[in-house]
Amino acid sequence: MRIIRSCLPAALMLVTASCSDDKPGGRAPEVSEAAPARVRRLTRAEYDNSVFTVVKHPTPVPMAQLLAPEDAILGFTTHDRLQVTSLLADQLDTIADQNWAPVALGTLATEYECAGNKGEEECARAFIKALGARAFRREVLAEEEADLLELWKAVRKESEPKKAAEFVIQAVLTSASFLYRTELGEPGKPGAVVWLTQREIASALSFAITGGPPDAELLAAADADKLVTADAREAQARRLLKTKQSQAYLERFVVEWLGLSGLTSINKNNQVFPDFSAAFKDSSRVETMTFINHVITNEGASVKELLGANYTFADGRMSQFYGTTSTPDGTTGRVPLPANRVGILTHASVLTTYSLFDSSSPIRRGKFVLTRLLCRDIPPPPPSIIIIPPAVTTDSTTRARFAAHTDNPTCAGCHRQLDPIGFGMEDYDGLGKYRTKENGLDVDASGSVEHTNGKFTFKGGAELAKFLSESDDVAECVPLQLFRYVMGRDEDAVDSSMLADMRGRFRADPKLKLGDALVGLVRSPYFVHRRNP
């Protein structure tokens, strides 16, 4: 039964209309300006997390890989321009019909089954309200309850209650009220700044910390009107930061922030790089993901540790590649990094990601550092410029081949920023292998990076990574990247105070912990206010 096509627009209109009348809000706003009210579609990961909560599945089975992948804006797939396309609608309908609705019939049996002393319609209404409240992250509206009850009755005329419950579950899991998160706020006049409702605060806070809907404790706090104070929101955030869901959410942030989503699809010319193979690709990916997971779960998601660690988690293949000691049995484990490597920037997976098929790439590596770690915009090249990397030769170094960019007046403006950084990482080839020679010639890995207080000159990627792990500019950039990931949009002038709160909390601890930046976010009064349309 195709439900999603009719329910998506209708349900979304119901939600919007219910929160936009002209009655005065429940409390005076704390700020005079705020970001506009909005509605955001769930990402694939958020969809999985939300479904697990709705159907109460004891052993979650991810279905996100069956859905069309999101595009990325500003490097993140969590942006607020996501829509439900026809393809995605079909996929969601199929998953709800064939996967989750049948599963939920088992996990939710006690909710839809009716005791003998109760009327069936009364039981159906109770089931709809309980199911809908979890799915919609708020109380079910009267109009929604009526529509779902009509669906129940229509199916019940020809089938047993179990089948009626299955269709209601499918309708809920394909409705706009489930697929879209609302941040509309309490009722108020057009253009007025209003508080988010307590349930909306609970939802926004939970998605900001865990990438999923609020749990029972957070909902109870919302229903008791306890999320008004910054201290109460911080307490909930600190509690949620300890969960596995939060750790997985921060892991996704690190992967997308550093542009590592494509590690499984990397391909290299193994005539140029004989070490490259499917096994090498898998080993390098496992190394990096294990290291990220360790930093998040055991080092408090410390960015300083992420960028400046003197160890990694490698198997025998990667240990040999790096020239370091291996674990006793050659399986993935903690091993020291040699002096020519520091932190995740010198992982083979990262260096390979920011290289070309058959060589290293000073431009890609320089742009990576500038845009991802220093938050500097690099404009695209002029349309008149033909972007073709210089051909690989056997009688020169990569640096020499790419140096022409800085000599071309049309290209020099950007490449004077990019190239000195990338040139300083030329002690690693296109696979991330350390080198002092290329084509029999000495490798010049001297470089420089401009920062707020001047210019830092360095030699080799390890020295650059060490500098970045302690850089004030990186400490300013990371909270902004986290803001974009959580809020799903670029920053605006109204966000300056919220970003200042995030940066202040983030920099208060020398380890630069991501969780502290998130605490600064949810404590901000701008996080819990919106401006009416």
Short mmCIF file of C-alpha atoms in Angstrom, two decimals:
data_model
loop_
_atom_site.label_atom_id
_atom_site.label_comp_id
_atom_site.label_asym_id
_atom_site.label_seq_id
_atom_site.Cartn_x
_atom_site.Cartn_y
_atom_site.Cartn_z
CA MET A 1 0.00 0.00 0.00
CA ARG A 2 1.49 3.36 -1.10
CA ILE A 3 0.96 5.74 1.80
CA ILE A 4 3.86 8.15 1.65
CA ARG A 5 2.66 10.13 -1.39
CA SER A 6 -0.46 11.46 0.27
CA CYS A 7 0.82 11.71 3.83
CA LEU A 8 4.01 13.70 3.24
CA PRO A 9 2.60 17.06 2.18
CA ALA A 10 -0.57 16.82 4.25
CA ALA A 11 1.19 15.93 7.49
CA LEU A 12 3.81 18.63 7.01
CA MET A 13 1.09 21.24 6.51
CA LEU A 14 -0.59 20.07 9.69
CA VAL A 15 2.60 20.42 11.72
CA THR A 16 3.35 23.88 10.35
CA ALA A 17 -0.17 25.16 10.80
CA SER A 18 -0.38 23.91 14.37
CA CYS A 19 2.61 25.99 15.41
CA SER A 20 2.07 29.23 13.56
CA ASP A 21 -1.04 30.96 14.87
CA ASP A 22 -0.94 34.45 16.37
CA LYS A 23 -1.38 33.59 20.02
CA PRO A 24 1.35 35.01 22.27
CA GLY A 25 4.16 32.66 23.25
CA GLY A 26 4.42 30.98 26.61
CA ARG A 27 7.49 32.93 27.84
CA ALA A 28 9.41 36.07 26.96
CA PRO A 29 12.41 35.50 24.66
CA GLU A 30 15.94 35.90 26.03
CA VAL A 31 17.32 37.30 22.77
CA SER A 32 16.15 39.97 20.34
CA GLU A 33 17.25 38.14 17.19
CA ALA A 34 17.40 34.50 16.19
CA ALA A 35 17.72 32.20 13.20
CA PRO A 36 14.49 31.62 11.26
CA ALA A 37 12.11 28.77 12.00
CA ARG A 38 12.64 25.80 9.72
CA VAL A 39 11.88 22.18 8.92
CA ARG A 40 14.70 19.68 8.25
CA ARG A 41 14.62 16.25 6.66
CA LEU A 42 16.24 13.37 8.49
CA THR A 43 19.51 12.08 7.11
CA ARG A 44 19.90 8.36 6.48
CA ALA A 45 21.70 7.87 9.80
CA GLU A 46 19.09 9.93 11.63
CA TYR A 47 16.38 7.87 9.97
CA ASP A 48 17.91 4.66 11.29
CA ASN A 49 18.29 6.08 14.80
CA SER A 50 14.72 7.36 14.77
CA VAL A 51 13.21 4.10 13.53
CA PHE A 52 15.02 2.15 16.24
CA THR A 53 13.34 4.40 18.81
CA VAL A 54 9.89 4.15 17.23
CA VAL A 55 9.74 0.37 16.82
CA LYS A 56 11.69 -0.36 20.04
CA HIS A 57 13.91 -2.86 18.26
CA PRO A 58 16.25 -4.59 20.78
CA THR A 59 18.96 -5.29 18.18
CA PRO A 60 18.97 -2.42 15.66
CA VAL A 61 19.43 -3.42 12.04
CA PRO A 62 20.59 -0.41 9.95
CA MET A 63 18.59 0.14 6.79
CA ALA A 64 20.17 3.45 5.75
CA GLN A 65 22.39 1.76 3.18
CA LEU A 66 19.23 0.92 1.21
CA LEU A 67 18.38 4.61 0.77
CA ALA A 68 19.71 7.05 -1.80
CA PRO A 69 22.83 8.75 -0.36
CA GLU A 70 22.78 12.41 0.54
CA ASP A 71 24.85 14.97 -1.30
CA ALA A 72 27.28 17.10 0.69
CA ILE A 73 27.18 20.85 1.23
CA LEU A 74 30.07 22.53 3.03
CA GLY A 75 31.48 19.00 3.31
CA PHE A 76 28.57 17.62 5.35
CA THR A 77 25.55 15.46 4.46
CA THR A 78 23.54 16.84 7.39
CA HIS A 79 22.53 20.04 5.60
CA ASP A 80 18.99 21.40 5.67
CA ARG A 81 18.42 21.29 1.89
CA LEU A 82 17.70 17.57 1.87
CA GLN A 83 14.38 16.68 0.25
CA VAL A 84 12.24 13.60 -0.24
CA THR A 85 12.69 12.83 -3.93
CA SER A 86 10.50 10.38 -5.82
CA LEU A 87 13.27 7.79 -5.59
CA LEU A 88 13.68 8.24 -1.86
CA ALA A 89 9.89 8.15 -1.35
CA ASP A 90 9.73 4.78 -3.08
CA GLN A 91 12.64 3.48 -1.02
CA LEU A 92 11.16 4.68 2.26
CA ASP A 93 7.80 3.19 1.42
CA THR A 94 9.37 -0.16 0.56
CA ILE A 95 11.46 -0.27 3.72
CA ALA A 96 8.49 0.62 5.92
CA ASP A 97 6.26 -1.93 4.19
CA GLN A 98 8.66 -4.84 3.87
CA ASN A 99 11.03 -4.33 6.77
CA TRP A 100 10.01 -2.14 9.67
CA ALA A 101 6.22 -2.55 9.81
CA PRO A 102 6.44 -6.37 10.03
CA VAL A 103 9.24 -6.13 12.61
CA ALA A 104 7.30 -3.64 14.70
CA LEU A 105 4.34 -5.99 14.87
CA GLY A 106 6.46 -8.12 17.17
CA THR A 107 8.15 -5.45 19.24
CA LEU A 108 4.99 -3.34 19.64
CA ALA A 109 2.49 -6.16 20.16
CA THR A 110 1.68 -5.07 23.72
CA GLU A 111 0.80 -1.59 22.41
CA TYR A 112 -1.65 -2.50 19.65
CA GLU A 113 -3.20 -5.63 21.15
CA CYS A 114 -6.44 -4.86 22.97
CA ALA A 115 -7.44 -6.26 26.34
CA GLY A 116 -10.89 -7.82 26.56
CA ASN A 117 -12.31 -5.12 28.83
CA LYS A 118 -11.53 -2.26 26.41
CA GLY A 119 -13.17 -1.15 23.21
CA GLU A 120 -11.14 -1.70 20.03
CA GLU A 121 -11.34 1.94 18.93
CA GLU A 122 -10.11 3.07 22.34
CA CYS A 123 -7.13 0.71 22.01
CA ALA A 124 -6.44 1.89 18.49
CA ARG A 125 -6.40 5.53 19.60
CA ALA A 126 -4.00 4.73 22.46
CA PHE A 127 -1.71 2.87 20.06
CA ILE A 128 -1.73 5.74 17.56
CA LYS A 129 -0.96 8.30 20.24
CA ALA A 130 1.93 6.31 21.74
CA LEU A 131 3.42 5.39 18.37
CA GLY A 132 2.97 8.86 16.94
CA ALA A 133 4.48 10.62 19.95
CA ARG A 134 7.71 8.63 19.56
CA ALA A 135 7.80 9.06 15.80
CA PHE A 136 6.85 12.75 15.62
CA ARG A 137 8.87 13.76 18.70
CA ARG A 138 5.80 15.57 20.06
CA GLU A 139 2.17 14.85 20.88
CA VAL A 140 0.02 13.64 18.02
CA LEU A 141 -2.27 16.36 16.65
CA ALA A 142 -6.01 15.77 16.59
CA GLU A 143 -6.06 15.85 12.78
CA GLU A 144 -3.25 13.28 12.59
CA GLU A 145 -4.96 11.02 15.09
CA ALA A 146 -8.21 11.19 13.10
CA ASP A 147 -6.47 10.35 9.80
CA LEU A 148 -4.56 7.41 11.26
CA LEU A 149 -7.70 6.12 12.98
CA GLU A 150 -9.57 6.24 9.67
CA LEU A 151 -6.76 4.21 8.13
CA TRP A 152 -7.02 1.71 10.95
CA LYS A 153 -10.78 1.38 10.45
CA ALA A 154 -10.50 1.02 6.68
CA VAL A 155 -8.02 -1.86 6.95
CA ARG A 156 -9.88 -3.39 9.89
CA LYS A 157 -13.03 -3.82 7.80
CA GLU A 158 -11.29 -6.52 5.79
CA SER A 159 -8.46 -7.68 8.07
CA GLU A 160 -7.53 -8.48 11.64
CA PRO A 161 -6.26 -5.80 14.10
CA LYS A 162 -2.70 -6.91 13.51
CA LYS A 163 -2.93 -5.94 9.82
CA ALA A 164 -4.51 -2.60 10.72
CA ALA A 165 -1.63 -1.90 13.11
CA GLU A 166 0.85 -2.77 10.36
CA PHE A 167 -0.65 -0.19 8.01
CA VAL A 168 -0.67 2.46 10.74
CA ILE A 169 3.01 1.78 11.47
CA GLN A 170 3.84 2.08 7.78
CA ALA A 171 1.90 5.35 7.51
CA VAL A 172 3.67 6.81 10.53
CA LEU A 173 7.14 5.83 9.30
CA THR A 174 6.50 7.43 5.90
CA SER A 175 4.80 10.59 7.13
CA ALA A 176 6.34 14.06 6.95
CA SER A 177 5.98 14.45 10.69
CA PHE A 178 8.42 11.57 11.12
CA LEU A 179 10.75 12.31 8.20
CA TYR A 180 11.10 16.00 9.01
CA ARG A 181 12.33 17.64 12.20
CA THR A 182 10.56 20.88 13.07
CA GLU A 183 12.12 23.92 14.72
CA LEU A 184 9.13 26.29 14.57
CA GLY A 185 8.84 27.55 18.13
CA GLU A 186 5.98 28.59 20.37
CA PRO A 187 3.10 30.56 18.82
CA GLY A 188 3.82 34.23 18.21
CA LYS A 189 3.35 37.12 15.83
CA PRO A 190 4.97 37.05 12.38
CA GLY A 191 8.62 38.03 12.63
CA ALA A 192 8.70 37.64 16.41
CA VAL A 193 11.52 35.84 18.19
CA VAL A 194 10.08 32.94 20.20
CA TRP A 195 11.28 30.02 22.26
CA LEU A 196 11.30 26.58 20.73
CA THR A 197 8.74 24.39 22.44
CA GLN A 198 10.14 22.17 25.15
CA ARG A 199 9.71 19.10 22.95
CA GLU A 200 11.50 20.88 20.11
CA ILE A 201 14.35 21.78 22.45
CA ALA A 202 14.59 18.15 23.54
CA SER A 203 14.66 17.03 19.92
CA ALA A 204 17.19 19.67 18.82
CA LEU A 205 19.44 18.88 21.78
CA SER A 206 19.31 15.14 21.23
CA PHE A 207 19.99 15.34 17.50
CA ALA A 208 22.85 17.78 18.20
CA ILE A 209 24.53 15.35 20.61
CA THR A 210 23.55 11.88 19.36
CA GLY A 211 22.16 12.29 15.83
CA GLY A 212 18.90 10.73 17.01
CA PRO A 213 15.62 11.48 18.81
CA PRO A 214 15.37 12.22 22.54
CA ASP A 215 15.27 9.38 25.03
CA ALA A 216 12.75 8.96 27.85
CA GLU A 217 14.79 10.97 30.39
CA LEU A 218 15.17 13.95 28.05
CA LEU A 219 11.48 13.85 27.11
CA ALA A 220 10.54 13.77 30.78
CA ALA A 221 12.66 16.85 31.38
CA ALA A 222 10.93 18.58 28.47
CA ASP A 223 7.47 17.66 29.70
CA ALA A 224 8.40 19.02 33.14
CA ASP A 225 9.48 22.32 31.51
CA LYS A 226 13.07 21.81 32.72
CA LEU A 227 14.97 22.63 29.53
CA VAL A 228 14.62 26.39 29.95
CA THR A 229 17.93 26.89 31.77
CA ALA A 230 21.36 26.51 30.21
CA ASP A 231 22.55 24.41 33.17
CA ALA A 232 19.74 21.89 32.65
CA ARG A 233 20.53 21.61 28.95
CA GLU A 234 24.21 21.14 29.72
CA ALA A 235 23.44 18.38 32.21
CA GLN A 236 21.42 16.52 29.57
CA ALA A 237 24.13 17.07 26.96
CA ARG A 238 26.87 15.78 29.27
CA ARG A 239 24.80 12.69 29.99
CA LEU A 240 24.16 11.98 26.31
CA LEU A 241 27.81 12.53 25.36
CA LYS A 242 28.63 9.33 27.25
CA THR A 243 26.37 7.19 25.06
CA LYS A 244 27.42 5.01 22.14
CA GLN A 245 25.02 6.94 19.93
CA SER A 246 26.92 10.16 20.61
CA GLN A 247 30.26 8.52 19.93
CA ALA A 248 28.99 7.22 16.59
CA TYR A 249 27.63 10.69 15.76
CA LEU A 250 30.97 12.34 16.49
CA GLU A 251 32.75 9.68 14.48
CA ARG A 252 30.60 10.60 11.47
CA PHE A 253 31.49 14.24 12.05
CA VAL A 254 35.23 13.55 12.00
CA VAL A 255 34.93 11.43 8.85
CA GLU A 256 32.93 14.07 6.99
CA TRP A 257 34.94 17.00 8.37
CA LEU A 258 38.20 15.43 7.14
CA GLY A 259 36.62 14.30 3.86
CA LEU A 260 37.19 10.58 4.47
CA SER A 261 33.81 9.20 3.40
CA GLY A 262 35.29 7.62 0.29
CA LEU A 263 38.00 5.45 1.84
CA THR A 264 36.46 2.26 0.47
CA SER A 265 36.48 3.55 -3.11
CA ILE A 266 40.07 4.80 -3.34
CA ASN A 267 41.93 3.55 -6.39
CA LYS A 268 45.58 3.96 -7.31
CA ASN A 269 47.88 3.02 -10.16
CA ASN A 270 49.68 0.03 -8.71
CA GLN A 271 52.27 0.23 -11.47
CA VAL A 272 53.37 3.48 -9.83
CA PHE A 273 52.50 2.37 -6.29
CA PRO A 274 53.22 -1.38 -6.02
CA ASP A 275 52.18 -1.39 -2.35
CA PHE A 276 48.60 -0.56 -3.31
CA SER A 277 46.07 -3.38 -3.28
CA ALA A 278 42.59 -4.11 -2.01
CA ALA A 279 44.19 -5.45 1.18
CA PHE A 280 46.24 -2.26 1.61
CA LYS A 281 43.16 -0.09 1.12
CA ASP A 282 41.27 -2.09 3.72
CA SER A 283 44.16 -2.01 6.21
CA SER A 284 44.62 1.74 5.88
CA ARG A 285 40.90 2.35 6.30
CA VAL A 286 40.69 0.12 9.39
CA GLU A 287 43.70 1.91 10.86
CA THR A 288 42.14 5.34 10.52
CA MET A 289 38.66 4.35 11.68
CA THR A 290 40.07 2.49 14.70
CA PHE A 291 42.17 5.51 15.59
CA ILE A 292 39.21 7.91 15.28
CA ASN A 293 37.08 5.61 17.42
CA HIS A 294 39.81 5.43 20.05
CA VAL A 295 40.19 9.20 20.23
CA ILE A 296 36.44 9.69 20.61
CA THR A 297 35.78 6.96 23.16
CA ASN A 298 39.00 7.06 25.19
CA GLU A 299 40.42 10.56 24.71
CA GLY A 300 37.25 12.60 25.09
CA ALA A 301 37.07 13.33 21.34
CA SER A 302 40.19 15.48 21.68
CA VAL A 303 41.12 17.29 18.48
CA LYS A 304 44.60 17.86 19.86
CA GLU A 305 45.01 14.10 20.21
CA LEU A 306 43.49 13.46 16.80
CA LEU A 307 45.95 15.76 15.05
CA GLY A 308 48.98 15.34 17.29
CA ALA A 309 49.10 11.72 18.50
CA ASN A 310 52.44 9.89 18.35
CA TYR A 311 50.75 6.50 17.86
CA THR A 312 48.23 4.81 15.60
CA PHE A 313 46.33 1.50 15.36
CA ALA A 314 47.92 -0.53 12.59
CA ASP A 315 48.11 -4.14 11.50
CA GLY A 316 51.27 -5.83 10.27
CA ARG A 317 50.88 -4.50 6.73
CA MET A 318 50.56 -0.84 7.79
CA SER A 319 53.26 -1.17 10.44
CA GLN A 320 55.69 -2.40 7.79
CA PHE A 321 54.58 0.37 5.43
CA TYR A 322 55.28 2.98 8.12
CA GLY A 323 58.49 1.34 9.27
CA THR A 324 57.39 0.87 12.86
CA THR A 325 56.94 -2.04 15.25
CA SER A 326 53.96 -4.33 14.81
CA THR A 327 51.62 -5.98 17.27
CA PRO A 328 52.84 -9.47 18.31
CA ASP A 329 50.31 -11.28 16.10
CA GLY A 330 50.13 -8.69 13.32
CA THR A 331 46.52 -7.78 13.99
CA THR A 332 45.32 -4.19 14.31
CA GLY A 333 46.55 -2.67 17.55
CA ARG A 334 48.25 0.35 19.03
CA VAL A 335 51.75 0.94 17.69
CA PRO A 336 54.10 3.94 17.89
CA LEU A 337 54.42 6.23 14.91
CA PRO A 338 57.92 6.89 13.58
CA ALA A 339 59.30 10.42 13.91
CA ASN A 340 58.22 11.28 10.36
CA ARG A 341 54.51 10.92 11.21
CA VAL A 342 52.23 12.75 13.64
CA GLY A 343 48.49 12.24 14.03
CA ILE A 344 45.79 11.48 11.52
CA LEU A 345 47.05 13.90 8.87
CA THR A 346 49.96 11.57 8.19
CA HIS A 347 47.84 8.41 7.95
CA ALA A 348 48.19 6.72 4.59
CA SER A 349 44.41 6.85 4.12
CA VAL A 350 44.35 10.64 4.44
CA LEU A 351 47.42 11.24 2.30
CA THR A 352 46.04 8.88 -0.35
CA THR A 353 42.66 10.61 -0.30
CA TYR A 354 44.30 13.92 -1.09
CA SER A 355 46.47 12.66 -3.93
CA LEU A 356 46.05 11.81 -7.59
CA PHE A 357 45.72 8.41 -9.23
CA ASP A 358 49.39 8.26 -10.12
CA SER A 359 51.12 10.90 -7.96
CA SER A 360 50.87 13.06 -4.90
CA SER A 361 49.02 16.38 -5.14
CA PRO A 362 50.33 19.48 -3.36
CA ILE A 363 47.21 21.35 -4.44
CA ARG A 364 44.73 18.86 -2.98
CA ARG A 365 46.68 18.58 0.25
CA GLY A 366 47.04 22.34 0.57
CA LYS A 367 43.35 22.89 -0.07
CA PHE A 368 42.48 20.20 2.48
CA VAL A 369 44.43 21.97 5.21
CA LEU A 370 43.15 25.42 4.30
CA THR A 371 39.46 24.59 3.96
CA ARG A 372 38.93 21.74 6.44
CA LEU A 373 41.32 22.71 9.23
CA LEU A 374 41.64 26.48 8.88
CA CYS A 375 38.16 27.31 7.51
CA ARG A 376 39.45 29.48 4.70
CA ASP A 377 37.50 29.84 1.49
CA ILE A 378 39.28 29.05 -1.73
CA PRO A 379 37.43 30.34 -4.81
CA PRO A 380 37.17 28.03 -7.82
CA PRO A 381 39.61 28.66 -10.64
CA PRO A 382 38.51 31.02 -13.42
CA PRO A 383 36.45 29.35 -16.20
CA SER A 384 39.22 30.13 -18.66
CA ILE A 385 41.67 27.93 -16.77
CA ILE A 386 41.95 24.32 -17.95
CA ILE A 387 42.42 22.18 -14.84
CA ILE A 388 44.76 19.42 -15.95
CA PRO A 389 47.47 18.24 -13.53
CA PRO A 390 50.95 18.38 -14.99
CA ALA A 391 51.90 15.08 -16.58
CA VAL A 392 53.92 12.63 -14.51
CA THR A 393 57.53 12.44 -15.65
CA THR A 394 60.50 10.36 -14.58
CA ASP A 395 63.05 13.17 -14.67
CA SER A 396 61.61 15.68 -12.19
CA THR A 397 59.91 15.91 -8.81
CA THR A 398 56.22 16.56 -8.22
CA ARG A 399 57.11 19.88 -6.64
CA ALA A 400 58.92 21.02 -9.75
CA ARG A 401 56.00 19.99 -11.98
CA PHE A 402 53.44 21.85 -9.89
CA ALA A 403 55.54 24.96 -9.23
CA ALA A 404 54.33 26.56 -12.45
CA HIS A 405 51.03 27.48 -10.76
CA THR A 406 52.68 30.07 -8.56
CA ASP A 407 54.43 31.57 -11.60
CA ASN A 408 51.16 32.02 -13.56
CA PRO A 409 49.64 35.44 -12.62
CA THR A 410 46.09 34.11 -13.14
CA CYS A 411 46.65 31.25 -10.71
CA ALA A 412 49.08 32.84 -8.27
CA GLY A 413 46.53 34.44 -5.97
CA CYS A 414 45.18 31.13 -4.69
CA HIS A 415 48.21 28.96 -5.25
CA ARG A 416 50.43 31.17 -3.12
CA GLN A 417 48.23 29.96 -0.23
CA LEU A 418 47.75 26.35 -1.36
CA ASP A 419 51.08 25.29 -2.74
CA PRO A 420 53.44 26.11 0.17
CA ILE A 421 51.33 23.87 2.41
CA GLY A 422 51.13 21.01 -0.07
CA PHE A 423 54.82 21.29 -0.98
CA GLY A 424 55.65 20.85 2.69
CA MET A 425 53.91 17.45 2.59
CA GLU A 426 55.94 16.16 -0.35
CA ASP A 427 57.85 13.83 1.93
CA TYR A 428 54.89 11.47 1.37
CA ASP A 429 54.14 10.05 -2.05
CA GLY A 430 50.68 9.56 -3.54
CA LEU A 431 50.09 6.49 -1.38
CA GLY A 432 51.33 8.17 1.77
CA LYS A 433 54.70 6.43 1.84
CA TYR A 434 57.52 8.43 3.39
CA ARG A 435 60.24 9.43 0.94
CA THR A 436 63.38 11.54 0.70
CA LYS A 437 63.95 10.84 -3.00
CA GLU A 438 61.67 11.00 -6.05
CA ASN A 439 62.92 9.78 -9.41
CA GLY A 440 66.41 9.78 -7.94
CA LEU A 441 66.14 13.47 -7.02
CA ASP A 442 66.08 14.94 -3.54
CA VAL A 443 62.59 15.76 -2.28
CA ASP A 444 62.18 19.33 -1.08
CA ALA A 445 59.53 19.15 1.68
CA SER A 446 59.95 22.69 2.94
CA GLY A 447 56.71 24.59 3.27
CA SER A 448 54.83 27.31 5.05
CA VAL A 449 51.33 28.14 6.24
CA GLU A 450 49.97 31.56 6.99
CA HIS A 451 48.07 31.97 10.25
CA THR A 452 46.54 34.75 12.31
CA ASN A 453 49.82 35.73 13.93
CA GLY A 454 52.09 35.40 10.91
CA LYS A 455 53.63 32.58 8.93
CA PHE A 456 54.84 29.18 10.12
CA THR A 457 57.63 27.57 8.11
CA PHE A 458 58.11 23.83 8.38
CA LYS A 459 59.76 20.87 6.74
CA GLY A 460 57.66 17.75 6.25
CA GLY A 461 54.12 16.73 7.05
CA ALA A 462 54.90 15.65 10.61
CA GLU A 463 56.08 19.13 11.55
CA LEU A 464 52.99 20.66 9.95
CA ALA A 465 50.67 18.23 11.77
CA LYS A 466 52.30 19.04 15.10
CA PHE A 467 51.82 22.76 14.48
CA LEU A 468 48.18 22.33 13.49
CA SER A 469 47.44 20.28 16.62
CA GLU A 470 48.39 23.33 18.69
CA SER A 471 47.16 26.05 16.32
CA ASP A 472 44.82 28.79 17.51
CA ASP A 473 43.41 28.97 14.00
CA VAL A 474 42.42 25.30 14.10
CA ALA A 475 40.85 25.86 17.52
CA GLU A 476 38.74 28.61 15.94
CA CYS A 477 37.85 26.54 12.88
CA VAL A 478 36.74 23.24 14.44
CA PRO A 479 33.73 24.67 16.35
CA LEU A 480 32.58 26.31 13.13
CA GLN A 481 32.80 23.00 11.28
CA LEU A 482 30.91 21.32 14.12
CA PHE A 483 28.27 24.06 13.98
CA ARG A 484 27.76 23.42 10.26
CA TYR A 485 27.48 19.69 10.86
CA VAL A 486 24.98 19.96 13.71
CA MET A 487 22.88 22.89 12.53
CA GLY A 488 22.88 21.77 8.91
CA ARG A 489 23.66 25.17 7.45
CA ASP A 490 26.29 27.82 6.99
CA GLU A 491 26.78 30.38 9.73
CA ASP A 492 25.04 33.76 9.64
CA ALA A 493 25.61 37.04 11.47
CA VAL A 494 23.05 36.08 14.11
CA ASP A 495 25.16 33.01 14.97
CA SER A 496 28.21 34.96 16.12
CA SER A 497 27.31 34.75 19.82
CA MET A 498 26.54 31.05 19.62
CA LEU A 499 29.85 30.39 17.86
CA ALA A 500 31.65 32.45 20.51
CA ASP A 501 30.05 30.23 23.17
CA MET A 502 31.16 27.10 21.33
CA ARG A 503 34.71 28.36 20.86
CA GLY A 504 35.02 29.49 24.44
CA ARG A 505 34.00 26.10 25.80
CA PHE A 506 36.11 24.26 23.23
CA ARG A 507 39.30 26.18 24.03
CA ALA A 508 38.83 26.07 27.80
CA ASP A 509 40.35 22.59 27.86
CA PRO A 510 43.81 22.35 26.22
CA LYS A 511 42.81 18.98 24.76
CA LEU A 512 40.16 20.71 22.59
CA LYS A 513 37.28 18.29 23.12
CA LEU A 514 34.40 18.21 20.65
CA GLY A 515 31.90 17.54 23.42
CA ASP A 516 32.76 20.83 25.09
CA ALA A 517 31.97 22.71 21.88
CA LEU A 518 28.59 20.94 21.73
CA VAL A 519 27.90 21.95 25.31
CA GLY A 520 28.60 25.55 24.36
CA LEU A 521 26.14 25.17 21.51
CA VAL A 522 23.19 23.84 23.52
CA ARG A 523 23.79 26.29 26.37
CA SER A 524 23.45 29.26 24.05
CA PRO A 525 20.09 31.07 24.17
CA TYR A 526 20.27 31.31 20.38
CA PHE A 527 20.07 27.52 20.19
CA VAL A 528 16.58 27.50 21.73
CA HIS A 529 15.04 30.48 19.91
CA ARG A 530 13.71 30.95 16.40
CA ARG A 531 12.22 33.84 14.44
CA ASN A 532 8.69 33.35 13.13
CA PRO A 533 8.15 33.63 9.35
#
